[in-house]
CSV table of C-alpha atoms in Angstrom, one decimal:
chain,number,residue,atom,x,y,z
T,87,MET,CA,0.5,-128.1,204.5
T,88,GLN,CA,-2.7,-127.3,202.8
T,89,ARG,CA,-3.5,-127.6,199.1
T,90,SER,CA,-6.1,-125.6,197.1
T,91,LEU,CA,-8.3,-127.8,194.9
T,92,LEU,CA,-11.6,-127.5,193.1
T,93,LEU,CA,-14.5,-127.8,195.5
T,94,ALA,CA,-17.5,-127.3,193.0
T,95,LYS,CA,-18.2,-126.3,189.5
T,96,ILE,CA,-21.2,-125.3,187.5
T,97,HIS,CA,-20.2,-126.3,184.0
T,98,ASN,CA,-21.3,-124.7,180.7
T,99,CYS,CA,-24.1,-122.6,182.0
T,100,THR,CA,-25.7,-119.8,179.9
T,101,LEU,CA,-25.5,-116.2,180.9
T,102,THR,CA,-29.0,-114.9,181.1
T,103,ASP,CA,-28.4,-111.2,181.9
T,104,ALA,CA,-25.8,-108.6,182.6
T,105,ASN,CA,-26.8,-105.6,184.9
T,106,ILE,CA,-24.1,-102.9,185.2
T,107,ASN,CA,-26.2,-100.9,187.6
T,108,TYR,CA,-26.3,-103.7,190.3
T,109,MET,CA,-23.8,-103.4,193.1
T,110,GLY,CA,-21.7,-106.4,192.1
T,111,SER,CA,-21.4,-110.1,192.1
T,112,ILE,CA,-23.0,-113.0,190.1
T,113,SER,CA,-26.6,-114.1,190.6
T,114,ILE,CA,-27.0,-117.8,190.4
T,115,ASP,CA,-30.2,-119.9,190.4
T,116,LYS,CA,-30.7,-121.2,194.0
T,117,THR,CA,-31.3,-124.7,192.6
T,118,LEU,CA,-27.9,-124.7,190.9
T,119,LEU,CA,-26.2,-123.2,194.0
T,120,ASP,CA,-27.6,-126.0,196.2
T,121,ALA,CA,-26.8,-128.7,193.8
T,122,ALA,CA,-23.1,-127.5,193.6
T,123,GLY,CA,-22.9,-126.8,197.4
T,124,ILE,CA,-22.0,-123.1,196.8
T,125,LEU,CA,-23.1,-120.7,199.4
T,126,PRO,CA,-24.5,-117.3,199.0
T,127,TYR,CA,-21.6,-114.7,199.2
T,128,GLU,CA,-19.0,-117.5,198.6
T,129,GLN,CA,-16.1,-116.5,196.4
T,130,VAL,CA,-16.3,-117.9,192.9
T,131,GLN,CA,-14.1,-117.8,189.8
T,132,VAL,CA,-16.0,-117.2,186.6
T,133,VAL,CA,-14.7,-118.3,183.2
T,134,ASN,CA,-16.4,-116.9,180.1
T,135,ILE,CA,-15.9,-119.5,177.4
T,136,ALA,CA,-17.0,-117.0,174.7
T,137,ASN,CA,-14.3,-114.4,175.3
T,138,GLY,CA,-11.8,-116.0,177.6
T,139,GLU,CA,-12.4,-113.5,180.5
T,140,ARG,CA,-11.6,-114.9,183.9
T,141,PHE,CA,-12.6,-113.1,187.1
T,142,ILE,CA,-13.3,-113.6,190.8
T,143,THR,CA,-16.6,-112.3,192.4
T,144,TYR,CA,-19.0,-113.7,194.9
T,145,ALA,CA,-22.3,-115.6,194.4
T,146,ILE,CA,-25.7,-114.3,195.3
T,147,THR,CA,-29.0,-116.3,195.1
T,148,ALA,CA,-31.3,-115.9,192.2
T,149,PRO,CA,-34.8,-117.5,192.4
T,150,ALA,CA,-34.9,-121.3,192.5
T,151,ASN,CA,-35.7,-123.0,189.1
T,152,SER,CA,-35.4,-119.6,187.4
T,153,GLY,CA,-32.4,-120.6,185.4
T,154,ALA,CA,-30.9,-117.2,186.1
T,155,ILE,CA,-27.1,-116.6,185.8
T,156,GLU,CA,-26.6,-112.9,185.8
T,157,LEU,CA,-23.4,-110.8,186.0
T,158,ASN,CA,-23.8,-107.7,188.1
T,159,GLY,CA,-21.9,-104.5,188.5
T,160,ALA,CA,-18.4,-104.1,186.9
T,161,ALA,CA,-18.5,-107.9,186.1
T,162,ALA,CA,-21.4,-107.2,183.7
T,163,ARG,CA,-18.8,-105.7,181.2
T,164,LEU,CA,-17.2,-109.2,181.0
T,165,GLY,CA,-20.0,-111.0,179.3
T,166,VAL,CA,-23.2,-110.7,177.2
T,167,LYS,CA,-26.5,-112.6,177.4
T,168,GLY,CA,-26.0,-116.0,175.8
T,169,ASP,CA,-22.2,-116.4,176.7
T,170,ARG,CA,-21.4,-119.8,178.2
T,171,LEU,CA,-19.8,-119.8,181.5
T,172,ILE,CA,-18.0,-122.1,184.0
T,173,ILE,CA,-18.4,-121.1,187.6
T,174,MET,CA,-16.0,-122.7,190.1
T,175,THR,CA,-15.1,-122.6,193.8
T,176,TYR,CA,-12.0,-123.9,195.5
T,177,ALA,CA,-11.2,-124.9,199.0
T,178,GLN,CA,-8.0,-125.5,201.0
T,179,PHE,CA,-7.5,-129.1,202.2
T,180,THR,CA,-5.0,-130.8,204.5
T,181,GLU,CA,-3.5,-134.1,203.4
T,182,GLU,CA,-5.9,-135.9,205.8
T,183,GLU,CA,-8.9,-134.1,204.4
T,184,LEU,CA,-7.9,-135.1,200.8
T,185,LYS,CA,-8.7,-138.7,201.8
T,186,ASN,CA,-12.4,-137.8,201.6
T,187,TYR,CA,-12.2,-135.2,199.0
T,188,TYR,CA,-14.9,-135.3,196.2
T,189,PRO,CA,-15.5,-132.2,194.1
T,190,THR,CA,-19.0,-131.6,192.7
T,191,VAL,CA,-19.6,-130.8,189.1
T,192,VAL,CA,-23.1,-129.7,188.0
T,193,MET,CA,-23.8,-130.2,184.3
T,194,VAL,CA,-26.5,-128.0,182.9
T,195,ASP,CA,-28.6,-127.7,179.6
T,196,GLN,CA,-28.8,-124.5,177.5
T,197,ASN,CA,-31.5,-123.3,179.9
T,198,ASN,CA,-29.5,-123.9,183.0
T,199,GLY,CA,-31.5,-126.8,184.0
T,200,ILE,CA,-29.5,-129.6,185.8
T,201,LEU,CA,-28.6,-132.5,183.5
T,202,GLU,CA,-26.7,-134.3,186.1
T,203,VAL,CA,-24.6,-133.8,189.2
T,204,ARG,CA,-21.2,-135.6,189.3
T,205,ARG,CA,-18.9,-136.3,192.3
T,206,TYR,CA,-15.5,-137.3,191.3
T,207,VAL,CA,-14.3,-140.2,193.4
T,208,ASN,CA,-10.9,-140.2,195.1
T,209,GLU,CA,-7.5,-141.2,193.7
T,210,LEU,CA,-7.7,-137.7,192.4
T,211,PHE,CA,-10.3,-138.0,189.6
T,212,LYS,CA,-9.7,-141.5,188.5
T,213,ASP,CA,-13.4,-142.2,188.0
T,214,SER,CA,-16.6,-140.1,188.4
T,215,VAL,CA,-20.0,-141.1,189.6
T,216,ILE,CA,-23.4,-139.5,188.9
T,217,VAL,CA,-25.4,-138.8,192.1
């Protein structure tokens, strides 16, 4: 049996732009992608804290240290510049893999700079550590 659990999250980031004319996806600062372990073209779930919208798209790389978080294509209608977002990925794990399971949470400031990176320790989120 496999279970689907949170793999990584960029928490409380700020939407910097919305471009309806782009083909689709969400552009994310490469520094944030790397810190969270999210790959280019990986499926992500986006939650807009401002309006409650939840949707699935895929990540594309924005320039490193740019602070860019941009909704593209149809998703651009689901947020406006300045909205706060949570961006999450999930993975499927076997019971054996769960023994070494540690989700990564990237906490950011209002300019999408990294404040800290947390890895939750096992016993399903009993404690967290900052790395």
